[in-house]
Amino acid sequence: MSIKSDAIWAASPTTTRGLPTQLSSDPKGERLAYASNKSIFLRSIDNPGVATQYVSHVTSTTVARFSPSGYYVASGDVSGKVRVWDCVGEGATKGEYHIIGGRINDLAWDGDSQRIIAVGDGKEKYGHCITADSGNTVGEISGHSSQINCVSVRQQRPLRAATGSDDTSLVFYHGAPFKFNASLRKHNRFVYGVAFSPDGSSLVSVGADKQIWLFDGRTGEAKGQIGENEHRGSIFSVSWAKDSRKFVTSSADQTVKIWDVEAGKVVQSWRMGEEGSVSIPDHQVGVVWPRGRSDGLVISLNLSGDLNYLSEGTPKPFKIVQGHQKSINTVVFDKNPSSGRTFFTGSSDGRICAWNASTGGGEVVDGQGHSNYVSGISPFSNGKIFSVGWDDTLRSIDTRGKCFVGTASKTDGQPKGVATSNGHALTATNKSITLTLDGKTVESIPTKYAASAIAASSALVAVGGDDNTLHIYTDSLTEVVKEIQDTSSFVTALSFSPSGALLAVGFSSGKITVFDTTSWEPSITRWSSHTGRVTSIAWNEAGFHAVSGGLDASIFLWSVAKPGRRVGVSHAHKEGVNGVAWIGDGKIASVGMDGAVKVWGVETGE
């Protein structure tokens, strides 16, 4: 048996309402770098299903920037640390430097890829300039009285740098070493973005006052303001075209605009979301104009985490890359042939995505979905799947249309999971087990325990509880078949084999026991390699092998015929694996706390 990584389908960038999110592209215009949860993702622009993940940060990441050479990435986090690492090899860390006593908001490299300026919300200072290879000080970032939101370094000599802050000022620096030159007070609210043009002749700044200011890139002298009243909301980000004649801005008014610098006018504008409606998730909080490309591609970022691919002359994005921003809790493969090779994932913010198992493309399920944590998804036989969430609802999804259908059914408490059996949906809450058909309750039994997991076969329903007991019912919930107690730990994951002959039970201790569903005697007791809670178990179609994931961040592949044999992957997902599913012969999908979907190639030969 063997298991190896096939693909990483990256999480969406982490965003915060009212704040900019920094995007960076490599010098060739082939990859995008951004921060998500506690990871940094480098993602192919042309094939978003190809990505690499950097996981050495121990706190939430905030920004990542490619060096001008394209060989390194500098990334920052909320603790004030900056890491410099190799982005063309194995991702080895070149240096780790503590810059300020708070969140890093932005980073900038000089043109030689030797110096880095990091800025943010510190306690004693708001920024610092260091050498990339050793962390030695090569300048002082001063002149601000509040957190610095953005920084840019002129790529030509003489070196210049500019920073924008919540104190409404733009500070201009001469270097190297970098030192204060002038404070430019043109904005009257927070400054969110600054950028030197590629040829170094101009500097542009944008901010919460909806204003765009242009300065001389060498002297810092103000050239003037352009585009007054064009944007109707805070301007979060700005990025230059490679010819230095145009730049692009993104705003909370849901628009992305391309500007002609010489004319001072908009030459192209896109508005995201439905026409005439205000949509907070469609706030445009980041934008990048990748250099090194000949197609003029512009990529903008929604507050909801969607990446919009834009091209001049087209009225709408020609591609939208979607995924999860938050921890993914559950994954299930839709075996219905009419839906193609599709599987579904649900995350802690209520979002459910459908994924093409062949290409890695993600698509958010349309319609009125969950408003909170998705705690379970279960497939159904007629082109539907059921989902439950902590908004205390049971919802159904049309797998062909990838949309929510019908009316949501209220549950009597917080659902812990959902299963399907003989055309019915079974939900387990902290109060009861409920059998539902077409949105109507058929049977509901109160419980003296709070359910922790649920699974169903064609004849049986298994429920784990906080009473450290495994409860077995008939599929109609009218009869208790068996109760099995484990005094050491409680049930956290359940899965029937396809034939229903075996039931795999995962415990909070990391142990997995497989029961024979006829005698209810333990059939396998040697699946015990997890060192933390077992979160998910899934059987392959033949029922001879199972895969499990746990909070120890490991995935294990198990054999029924040879229980002592197993292969595993450690550190499969940063901070823990939440779900695993077989997505076809020899393929496994896993999800976890890092918001990423990972695909693994599996060989089950003994």
Coordinates of N, CA and C in Angstrom, one line a residue, residues 6 12 15 21 125 137 201 231 272 290 359 362 499 520 562:
D6 N -0.9 14.2 -4.7 CA -1.2 14.5 -6.1 C -1.4 16.0 -6.4
S12 N -8.7 30.1 -0.3 CA -8.8 31.5 -0.8 C -8.1 32.4 0.1
T15 N -9.4 37.6 4.1 CA -9.7 39.0 4.0 C -10.4 39.5 5.2
T21 N -6.2 43.7 1.3 CA -5.5 42.4 1.3 C -4.5 42.4 0.2
K125 N 7.5 50.7 17.4 CA 7.7 51.2 16.0 C 6.7 50.6 15.1
T137 N 19.9 45.7 10.2 CA 19.2 46.9 10.0 C 19.9 47.8 8.9
S201 N 9.3 56.5 -12.3 CA 9.1 57.9 -12.5 C 8.0 58.4 -11.7
H231 N -14.5 56.8 -7.7 CA -14.8 55.7 -6.7 C -15.8 56.2 -5.7
M272 N -18.5 44.3 -9.7 CA -18.8 43.0 -9.3 C -20.1 42.9 -8.6
P290 N -0.3 41.4 -12.9 CA 0.9 40.6 -13.0 C 1.8 41.1 -14.2
T359 N -10.2 18.4 -12.5 CA -9.5 19.6 -12.8 C -9.1 20.4 -11.6
G362 N -13.1 24.8 -8.2 CA -14.1 24.9 -7.1 C -15.2 25.9 -7.5
S499 N -21.1 -2.5 2.1 CA -22.0 -3.6 2.2 C -22.8 -3.5 3.5
W520 N -21.8 -7.8 16.5 CA -21.4 -6.6 17.2 C -20.1 -6.9 18.1
K562 N -5.3 -7.2 6.2 CA -4.1 -7.2 7.0 C -4.1 -6.0 8.0

